[in-house]
XYZ file of C-alpha atoms in Angstrom:
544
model
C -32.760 11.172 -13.732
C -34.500 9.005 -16.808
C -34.474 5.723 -16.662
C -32.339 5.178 -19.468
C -29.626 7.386 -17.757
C -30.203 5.532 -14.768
C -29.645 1.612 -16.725
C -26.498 3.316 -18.355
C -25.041 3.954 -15.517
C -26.107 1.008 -13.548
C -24.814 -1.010 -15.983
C -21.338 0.659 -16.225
C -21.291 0.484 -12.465
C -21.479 -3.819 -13.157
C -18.510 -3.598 -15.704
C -16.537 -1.445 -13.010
C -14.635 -4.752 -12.185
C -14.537 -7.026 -15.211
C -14.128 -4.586 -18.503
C -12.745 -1.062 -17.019
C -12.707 0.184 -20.264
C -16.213 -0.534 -20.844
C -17.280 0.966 -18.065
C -15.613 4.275 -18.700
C -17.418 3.756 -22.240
C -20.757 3.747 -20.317
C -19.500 6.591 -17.937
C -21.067 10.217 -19.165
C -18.912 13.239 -19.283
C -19.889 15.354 -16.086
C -20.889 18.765 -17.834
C -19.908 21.825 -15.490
C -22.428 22.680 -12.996
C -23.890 26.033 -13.523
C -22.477 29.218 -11.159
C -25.664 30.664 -10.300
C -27.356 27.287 -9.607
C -27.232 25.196 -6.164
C -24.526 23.036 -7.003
C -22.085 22.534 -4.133
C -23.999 23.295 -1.676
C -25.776 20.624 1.063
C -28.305 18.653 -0.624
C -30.644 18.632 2.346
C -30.621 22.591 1.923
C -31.239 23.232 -1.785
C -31.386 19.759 -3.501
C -30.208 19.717 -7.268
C -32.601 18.411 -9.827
C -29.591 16.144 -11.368
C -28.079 15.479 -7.870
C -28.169 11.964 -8.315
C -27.266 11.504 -11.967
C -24.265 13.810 -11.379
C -23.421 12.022 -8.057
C -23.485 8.425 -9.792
C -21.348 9.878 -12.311
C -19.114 11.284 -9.962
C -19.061 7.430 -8.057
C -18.417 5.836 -11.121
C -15.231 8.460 -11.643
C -14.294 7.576 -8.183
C -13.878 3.755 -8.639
C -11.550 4.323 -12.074
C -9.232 6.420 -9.921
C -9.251 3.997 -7.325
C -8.321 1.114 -9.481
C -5.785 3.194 -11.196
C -3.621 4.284 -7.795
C -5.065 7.782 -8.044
C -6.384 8.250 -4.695
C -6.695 12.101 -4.116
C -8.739 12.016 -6.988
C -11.290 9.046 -5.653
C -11.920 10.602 -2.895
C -12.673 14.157 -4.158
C -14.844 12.218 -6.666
C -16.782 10.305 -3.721
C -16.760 13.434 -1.447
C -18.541 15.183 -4.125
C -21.037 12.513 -4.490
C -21.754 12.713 -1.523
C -22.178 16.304 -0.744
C -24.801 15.744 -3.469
C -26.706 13.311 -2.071
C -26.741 14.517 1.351
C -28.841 12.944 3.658
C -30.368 11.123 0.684
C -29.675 7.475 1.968
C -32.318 5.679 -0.076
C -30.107 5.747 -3.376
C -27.637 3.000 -4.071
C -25.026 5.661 -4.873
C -24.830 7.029 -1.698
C -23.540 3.318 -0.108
C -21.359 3.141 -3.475
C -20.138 6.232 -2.373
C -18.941 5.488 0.659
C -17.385 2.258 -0.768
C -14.724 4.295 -3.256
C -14.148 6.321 0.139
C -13.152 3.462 2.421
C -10.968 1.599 -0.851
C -9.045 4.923 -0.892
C -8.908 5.352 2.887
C -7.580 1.788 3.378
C -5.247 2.451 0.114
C -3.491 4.762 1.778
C -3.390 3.005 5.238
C -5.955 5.041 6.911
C -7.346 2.721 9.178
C -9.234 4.649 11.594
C -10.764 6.639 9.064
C -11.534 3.834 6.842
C -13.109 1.741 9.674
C -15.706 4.868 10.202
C -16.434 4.732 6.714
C -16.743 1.261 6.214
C -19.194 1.238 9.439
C -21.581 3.896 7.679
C -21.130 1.750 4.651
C -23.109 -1.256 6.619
C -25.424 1.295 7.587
C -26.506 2.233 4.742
C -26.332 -0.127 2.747
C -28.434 -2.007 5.068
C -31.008 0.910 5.131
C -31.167 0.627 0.912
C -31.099 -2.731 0.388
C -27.502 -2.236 -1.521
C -26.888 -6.072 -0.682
C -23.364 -5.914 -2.932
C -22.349 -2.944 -0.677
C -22.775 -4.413 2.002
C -20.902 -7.549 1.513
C -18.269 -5.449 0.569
C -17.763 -3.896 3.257
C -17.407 -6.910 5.340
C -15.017 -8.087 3.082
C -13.139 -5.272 3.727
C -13.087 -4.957 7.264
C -11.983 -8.610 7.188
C -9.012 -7.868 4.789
C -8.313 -4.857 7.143
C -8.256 -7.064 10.501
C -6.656 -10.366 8.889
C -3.067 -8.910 10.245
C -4.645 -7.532 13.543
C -7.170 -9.547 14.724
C -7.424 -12.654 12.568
C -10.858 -14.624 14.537
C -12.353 -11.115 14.481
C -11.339 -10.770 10.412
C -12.764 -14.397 9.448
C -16.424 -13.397 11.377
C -16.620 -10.541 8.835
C -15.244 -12.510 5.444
C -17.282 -15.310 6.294
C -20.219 -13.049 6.823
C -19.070 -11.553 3.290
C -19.050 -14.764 1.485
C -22.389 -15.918 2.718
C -24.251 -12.534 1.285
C -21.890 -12.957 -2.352
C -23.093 -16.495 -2.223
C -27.079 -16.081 -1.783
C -26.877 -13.538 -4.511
C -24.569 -15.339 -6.942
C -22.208 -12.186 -7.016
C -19.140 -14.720 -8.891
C -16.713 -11.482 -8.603
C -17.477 -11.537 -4.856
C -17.411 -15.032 -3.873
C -13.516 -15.134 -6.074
C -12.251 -11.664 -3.745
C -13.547 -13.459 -0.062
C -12.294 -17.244 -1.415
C -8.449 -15.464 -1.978
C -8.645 -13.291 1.120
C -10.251 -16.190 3.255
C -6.796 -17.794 1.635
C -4.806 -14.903 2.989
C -6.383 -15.157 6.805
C -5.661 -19.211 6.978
C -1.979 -18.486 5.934
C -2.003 -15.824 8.863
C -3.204 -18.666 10.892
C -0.941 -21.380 9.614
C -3.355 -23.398 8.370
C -1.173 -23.535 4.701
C -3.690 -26.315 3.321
C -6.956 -25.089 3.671
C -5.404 -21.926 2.298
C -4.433 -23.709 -0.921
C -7.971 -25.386 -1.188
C -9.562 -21.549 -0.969
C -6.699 -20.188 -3.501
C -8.197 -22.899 -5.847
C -11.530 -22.073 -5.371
C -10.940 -18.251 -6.249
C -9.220 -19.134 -9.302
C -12.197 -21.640 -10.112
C -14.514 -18.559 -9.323
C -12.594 -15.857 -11.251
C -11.741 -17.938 -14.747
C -15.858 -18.329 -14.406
C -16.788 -14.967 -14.363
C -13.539 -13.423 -16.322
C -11.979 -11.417 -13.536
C -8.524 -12.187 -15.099
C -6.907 -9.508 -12.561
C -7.826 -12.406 -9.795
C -6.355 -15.007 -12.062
C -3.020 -13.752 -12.033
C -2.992 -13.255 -8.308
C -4.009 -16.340 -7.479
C -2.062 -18.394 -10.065
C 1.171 -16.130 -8.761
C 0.653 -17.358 -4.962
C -0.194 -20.945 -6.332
C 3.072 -20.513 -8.359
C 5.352 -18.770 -5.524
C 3.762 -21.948 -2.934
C 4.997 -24.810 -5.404
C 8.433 -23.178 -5.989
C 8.821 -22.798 -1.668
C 7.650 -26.515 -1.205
C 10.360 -27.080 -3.759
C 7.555 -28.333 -6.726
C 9.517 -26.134 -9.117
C 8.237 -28.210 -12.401
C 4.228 -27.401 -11.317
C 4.973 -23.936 -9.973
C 6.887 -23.091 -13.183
C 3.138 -23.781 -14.872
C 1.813 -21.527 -12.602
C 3.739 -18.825 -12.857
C 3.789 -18.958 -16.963
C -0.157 -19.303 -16.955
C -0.262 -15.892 -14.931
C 2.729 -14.346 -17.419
C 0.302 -15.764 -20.125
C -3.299 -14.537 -18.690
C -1.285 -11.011 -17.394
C -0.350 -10.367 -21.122
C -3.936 -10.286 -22.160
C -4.702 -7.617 -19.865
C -2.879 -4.596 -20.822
C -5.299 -2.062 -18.764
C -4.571 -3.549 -15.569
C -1.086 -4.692 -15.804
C 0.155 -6.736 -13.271
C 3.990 -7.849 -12.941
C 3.733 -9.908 -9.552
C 4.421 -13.185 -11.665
C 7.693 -11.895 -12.746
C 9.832 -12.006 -9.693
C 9.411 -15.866 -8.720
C 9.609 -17.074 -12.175
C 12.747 -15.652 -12.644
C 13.998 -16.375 -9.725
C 13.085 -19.740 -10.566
C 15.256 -19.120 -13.855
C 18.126 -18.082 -12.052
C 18.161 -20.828 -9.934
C 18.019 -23.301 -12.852
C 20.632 -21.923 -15.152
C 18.194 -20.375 -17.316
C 19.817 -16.614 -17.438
C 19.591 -16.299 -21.196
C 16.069 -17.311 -20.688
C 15.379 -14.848 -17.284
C 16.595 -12.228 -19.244
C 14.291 -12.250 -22.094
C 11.406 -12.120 -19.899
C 12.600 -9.292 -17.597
C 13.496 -7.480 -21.280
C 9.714 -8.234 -22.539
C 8.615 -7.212 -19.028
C 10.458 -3.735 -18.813
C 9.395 -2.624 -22.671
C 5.380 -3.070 -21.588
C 6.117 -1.075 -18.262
C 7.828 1.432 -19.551
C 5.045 1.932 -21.964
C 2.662 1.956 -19.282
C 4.408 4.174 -17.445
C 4.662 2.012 -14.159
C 7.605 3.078 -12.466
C 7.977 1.403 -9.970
C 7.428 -1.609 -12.218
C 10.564 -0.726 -13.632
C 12.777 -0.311 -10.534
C 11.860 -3.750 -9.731
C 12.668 -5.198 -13.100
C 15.698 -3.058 -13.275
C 16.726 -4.939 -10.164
C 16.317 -7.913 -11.120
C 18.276 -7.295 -14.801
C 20.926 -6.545 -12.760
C 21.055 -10.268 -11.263
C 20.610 -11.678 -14.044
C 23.693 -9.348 -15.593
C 25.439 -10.395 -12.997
C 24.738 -14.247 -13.113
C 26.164 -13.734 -16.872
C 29.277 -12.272 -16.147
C 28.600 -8.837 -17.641
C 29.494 -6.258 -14.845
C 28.373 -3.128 -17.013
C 25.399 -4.245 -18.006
C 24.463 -4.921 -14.073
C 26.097 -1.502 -13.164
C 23.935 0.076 -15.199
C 20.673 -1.652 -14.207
C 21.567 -1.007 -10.969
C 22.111 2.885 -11.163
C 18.631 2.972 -13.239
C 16.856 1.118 -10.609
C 18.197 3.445 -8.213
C 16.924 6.573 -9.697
C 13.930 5.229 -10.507
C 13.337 3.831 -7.135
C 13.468 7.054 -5.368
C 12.032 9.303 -8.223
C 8.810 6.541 -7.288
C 8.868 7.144 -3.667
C 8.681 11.202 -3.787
C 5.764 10.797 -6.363
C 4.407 8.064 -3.955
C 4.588 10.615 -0.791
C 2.855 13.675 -2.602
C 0.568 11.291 -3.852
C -0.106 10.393 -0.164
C 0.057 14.138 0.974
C -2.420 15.339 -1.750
C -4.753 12.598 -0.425
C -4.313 13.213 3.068
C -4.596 17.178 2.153
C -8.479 16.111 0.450
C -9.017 13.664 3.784
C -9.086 17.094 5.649
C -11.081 19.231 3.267
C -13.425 16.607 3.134
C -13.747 16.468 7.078
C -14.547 20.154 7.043
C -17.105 20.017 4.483
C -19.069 17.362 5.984
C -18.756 18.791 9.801
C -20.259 22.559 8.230
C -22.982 20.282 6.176
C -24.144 18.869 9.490
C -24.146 22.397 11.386
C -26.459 23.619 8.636
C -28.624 20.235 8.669
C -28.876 20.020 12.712
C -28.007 22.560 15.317
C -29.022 20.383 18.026
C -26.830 19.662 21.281
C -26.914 15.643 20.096
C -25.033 16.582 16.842
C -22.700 18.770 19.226
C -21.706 16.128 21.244
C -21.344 13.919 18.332
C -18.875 16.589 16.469
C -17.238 16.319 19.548
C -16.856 12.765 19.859
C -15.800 13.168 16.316
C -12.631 15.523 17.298
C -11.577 13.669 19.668
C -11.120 10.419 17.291
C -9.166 12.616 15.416
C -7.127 13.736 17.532
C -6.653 9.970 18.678
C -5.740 9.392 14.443
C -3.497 12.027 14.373
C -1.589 10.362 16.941
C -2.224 6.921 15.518
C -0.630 8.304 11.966
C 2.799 8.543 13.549
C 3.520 5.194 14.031
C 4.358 2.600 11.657
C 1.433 -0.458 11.585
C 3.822 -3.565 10.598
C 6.633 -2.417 13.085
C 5.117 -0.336 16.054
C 8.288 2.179 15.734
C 7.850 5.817 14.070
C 6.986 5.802 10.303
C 8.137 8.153 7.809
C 5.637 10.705 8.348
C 6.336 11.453 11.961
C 10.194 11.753 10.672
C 9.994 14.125 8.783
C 7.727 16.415 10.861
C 8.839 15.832 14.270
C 11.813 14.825 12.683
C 12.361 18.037 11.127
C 11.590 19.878 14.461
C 13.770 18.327 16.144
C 16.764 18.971 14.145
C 15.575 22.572 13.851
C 15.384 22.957 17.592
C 19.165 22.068 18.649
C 21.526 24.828 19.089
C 23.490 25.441 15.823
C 26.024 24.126 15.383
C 24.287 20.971 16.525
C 26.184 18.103 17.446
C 23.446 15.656 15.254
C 24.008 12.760 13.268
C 21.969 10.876 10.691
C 21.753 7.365 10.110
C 19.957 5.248 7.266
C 20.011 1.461 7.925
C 19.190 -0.983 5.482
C 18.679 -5.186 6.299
C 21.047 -6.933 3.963
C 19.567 -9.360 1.417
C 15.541 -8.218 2.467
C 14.243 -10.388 -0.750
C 16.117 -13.483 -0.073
C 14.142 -13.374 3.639
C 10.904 -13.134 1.265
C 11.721 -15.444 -0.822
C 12.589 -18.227 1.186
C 9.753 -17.359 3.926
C 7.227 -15.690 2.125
C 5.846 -12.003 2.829
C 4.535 -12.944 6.312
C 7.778 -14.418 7.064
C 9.234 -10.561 6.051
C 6.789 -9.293 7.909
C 8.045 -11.084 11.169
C 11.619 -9.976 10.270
C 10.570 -6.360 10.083
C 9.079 -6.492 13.125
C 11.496 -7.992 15.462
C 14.350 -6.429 13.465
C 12.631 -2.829 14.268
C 11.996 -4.098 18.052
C 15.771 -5.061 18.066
C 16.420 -1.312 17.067
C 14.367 0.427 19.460
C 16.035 -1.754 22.496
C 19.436 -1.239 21.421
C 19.554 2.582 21.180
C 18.860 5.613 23.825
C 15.437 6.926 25.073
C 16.720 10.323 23.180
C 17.595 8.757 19.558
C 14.915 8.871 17.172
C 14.156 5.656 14.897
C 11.399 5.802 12.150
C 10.595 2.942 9.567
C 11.562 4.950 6.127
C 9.995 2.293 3.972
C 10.704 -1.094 3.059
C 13.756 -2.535 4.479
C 15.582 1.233 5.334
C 15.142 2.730 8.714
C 16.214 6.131 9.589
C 17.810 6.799 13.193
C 18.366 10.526 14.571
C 20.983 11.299 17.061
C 20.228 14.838 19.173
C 23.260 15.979 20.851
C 25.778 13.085 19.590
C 29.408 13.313 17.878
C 29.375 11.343 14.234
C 32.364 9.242 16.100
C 29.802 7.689 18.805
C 27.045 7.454 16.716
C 28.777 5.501 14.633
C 30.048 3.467 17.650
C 26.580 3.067 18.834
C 25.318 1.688 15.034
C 28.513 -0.269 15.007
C 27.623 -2.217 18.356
C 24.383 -3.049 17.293
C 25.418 -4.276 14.032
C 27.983 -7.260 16.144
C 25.115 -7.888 18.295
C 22.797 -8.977 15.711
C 24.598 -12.679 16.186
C 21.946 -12.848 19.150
C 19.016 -12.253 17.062
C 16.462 -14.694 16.614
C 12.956 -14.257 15.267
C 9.877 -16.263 16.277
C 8.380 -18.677 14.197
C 11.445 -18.561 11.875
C 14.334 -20.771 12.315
C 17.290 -20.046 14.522
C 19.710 -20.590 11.945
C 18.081 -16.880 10.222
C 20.941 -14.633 9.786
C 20.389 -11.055 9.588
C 22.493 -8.361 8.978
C 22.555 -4.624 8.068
C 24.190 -2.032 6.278
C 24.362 1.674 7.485
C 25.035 5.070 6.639
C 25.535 7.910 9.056
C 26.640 11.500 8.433
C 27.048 14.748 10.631
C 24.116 17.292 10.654
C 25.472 20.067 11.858
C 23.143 22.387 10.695
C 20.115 20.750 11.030
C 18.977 20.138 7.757
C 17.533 16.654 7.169
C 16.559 16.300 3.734
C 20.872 16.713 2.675
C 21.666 14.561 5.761
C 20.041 11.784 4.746
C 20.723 12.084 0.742
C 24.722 12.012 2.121
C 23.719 8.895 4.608
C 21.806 7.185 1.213
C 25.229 7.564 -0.395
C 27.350 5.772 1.993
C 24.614 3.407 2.458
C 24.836 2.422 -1.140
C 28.827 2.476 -0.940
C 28.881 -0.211 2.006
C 25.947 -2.157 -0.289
C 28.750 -2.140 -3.217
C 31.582 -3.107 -0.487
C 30.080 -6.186 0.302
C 27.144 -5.432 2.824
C 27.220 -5.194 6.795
C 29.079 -2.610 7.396
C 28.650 1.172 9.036
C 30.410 4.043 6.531
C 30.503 6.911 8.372
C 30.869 10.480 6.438
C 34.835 11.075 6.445
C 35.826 14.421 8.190
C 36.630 16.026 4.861
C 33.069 15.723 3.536
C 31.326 17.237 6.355
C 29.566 20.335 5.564
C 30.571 23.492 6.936
């Protein structure tokens, strides 16, 4: 590598945070590798003479991809790298490498996997001086254990903040001043937390990390507007709008929601609605749907609020389709990922046979297996909730269904907790989080050992009923929709009502996918009927 390919690309790796754009300026186009040369296979066996410019490259690739949602693609970049670099530890690359692994790994909630990664990121990084790498992984083992473990999480950000601060990393010291904000609102400590939210906005208008500005000035804006301050937190929030619109290649929309709630709550519709209109055009541009479904949402309140009933209707139905065109991107996304996860695995454990036939590296394949085995298990439950997540449904789900005698006596149920972003609203997202939890807990005790309950996403929950009539299934949802006047949930006042609606259909066939787009239906008819009720499929509509 020359040296002037090697300041290039240092350089862009410096912009990766503060000017994207710039650094994909300073990014080279990866020419194709040649067939007949080494390329692609272990470094330690036949190195490449442009292993490391091709691997920095690749890194650089990596990050974009990670900033821009596109996991699958990070982690083929930084799986690439390093197969390149092999056991080459003494280049900064390799450590950088490993950090655009463990950002994807912990984007798409892979915790065990990401806390592997992020433990060979110390190593490393401590073996090549990568001082930046290494704080960063602290940071993000800290971010990871804030909900878990939150005396074990502030050990590793304050460890973070100390390196970012002896090397005057600005972009650093603003990410561990908001997340050190995060973990003391985990602990309830809600003023030191606005103290550190101050200093990461200090920190970020310094260096220009506007991303950080809007987050910070959002929370700042969202805390004013709960501690009823509406005249400061209306700042706030219009500062972010203001700083957000100057940022066009990393959009951000989380301003949007509070401030017009904020406008909705005032009287303000005319002016709620101009922003949500301004709002929708630039996402829809961008092409961030899911950006849309939210704003679609929130048109329709505002419709609503102004007396226009079509208008909301058809905000509504757009939000809808847009909602659930978002989550079957989001879970092939997630499967394409997973689906590189596992190459990846298998190209690393044949690298290591090649590298070191030895009956250590045996026992440490091994050891390996068996903490996969322990993640595969680990990947079919739900983090926030403890019940089964989506994932497990619709694999064991699936074989389930497919194992009953046909016709099967199964029914399907989708649940949904009424009003979801009035709870977050009024008590914040770690006040959601507690609802979640004890509202999934309340679940689990309430039906059989047999039934099947998995957290679909968000709010919905998905319940499977093996050898049960629609009539007592729906008698079974029905009683635990009266008992939720018992419900309480810690930390949250006692006066919290909850309530849910539900949809449950016959599956006599044992198809799932149908089952539950018929449940979705009725789910959305006892939404439109006024909320906390059970529709049950009427005999007529049954298939077969």
């Amino acid at each position: 590598m020359t040296s002037l390919t090697l300041s290039r690309l240092q350089e862009a790796w410096s912009w990766r945070e503060l000017d994207v754009a710039r650094c994909r300026a300073l990014t080279p186009t990866l020419p194709e590798p040649d067939p007949a040369s080494s390329y692609g296979q272990p470094a330690s066996l036949v190195p490449h003479p442009d292993a490391e410019e091709r691997a920095a490259v690749l890194v650089l690739t990596g990050y974009t991809a990670f900033r821009e949602a596109r996991p699958a693609e990070a982690l083929e970049a930084a799986g690439e790298a390093l197969a390149l670099l092999g056991l080459a530890r003494a280049s900064l690359w390799y450590s950088r490498a490993l950090n655009v692994r463990s950002c994807a790994q912990l984007e798409l909630a892979e915790f065990g996997l990401a806390t592997v990664t992020l433990r060979e990121q110390l190593r490393a990084s401590r073996d090549n001086g990568d001082v930046e790498t290494e704080g960063a992984a602290l940071h993000d083992l800290g971010v990871m254990h804030t909900r878990l473990d939150p005396d074990h999480a502030e050990g590793y950000l304050l460890a973070s903040r100390s390196i970012f601060e002896r090397t005057a990393n600005t972009v650093g010291q603003a990410f561990t001043a908001w997340s050190l904000g995060e973990l003391r609102e985990r602990q309830g400590r809600a003023p030191q937390a606005m103290d550190l939210y101050g200093t990461a906005l200090q920190l970020a208008t310094r260096c220009g990390h506007r991303a950080m500005q809007v987050l910070v000035l959002s929370r700042l804006g969202e805390r004013a507007l709960q501690a009823g301050n509406a005249e400061q937190g209306e700042r706030w929030l219009r500062d972010a709008l203001a700083r957000q619109s100057q940022d066009p290649a990393r959009p951000l929309w989380i301003t949007v929601p509070p401030l017009v709630h904020l406008l909705i709550h005032t009287g303000r519709l005319a002016e709620a609605r101009e922003v949500l209109e301004m709002q929708l055009q630039g996402a829809t541009h961008a092409g961030m749907r899911a950006v849309q479904s939210e704003l679609h949402a929130l048109l329709c309140d505002v419709h609503e609020a102004l007396g226009a009933p079509l208008e909301a209707l058809a905000h509504l139905r757009r939000h809808v389709t847009l909602y659930r065109q978002e989550n079957a991107d989001e879970q092939a996304r997630k499967v394409r990922a997973l689906e590189v996860l596992h190459r990846t695995e298998l190209a690393e454990r044949e690298a290591h046979t090649h590298r070191q036939r030895s009956a250590e590296l045996q026992a440490a394949l091994n050891e390996l297996e068996a903490l996969h085995l322990q993640l595969e298990k680990a990947s079919a439950t739900d983090e926030l909730t403890g019940v089964h997540n989506r994932h497990h449904l619709m694999t064991a789900g699936v074989r389930l269904l497919e194992g009953q005698p046909q016709p099967a006596n199964v029914a399907v149920a989708i649940l949904d907790i009424d009003h979801f972003k009035r709870v977050n609203d009024t008590y914040g997202h770690d006040g959601g989080d507690r609802v979640l939890r004890a509202f999934a807990q309340f679940l689990k005790r309430g039906l059989r050992p047999t039934d099947l309950l998995a957290r679909f996403g968000g709010e919905e929950f998905v319940v499977l009923f093996p050898g049960t009539l629609l009539d007592e299934a729906h008698a079974l949802l029905d009683a635990l929709r009266h008992s939720l006047t018992h419900f309480t949930v810690d930390g949250l006042p006692v006066n919290l009502t909850v309530s849910f609606t539900a949809g449950v259909v016959n599956c006599p066939d044992g198809q799932l996918l149908p089952a539950l787009h018929r449940a979705d239906q009725l789910l959305y008819r006892g939404k439109r009927a006024g909320r906390g009720v059970v529709e049950r499929e009427s005999l007529a509509r049954r298939p077969g």
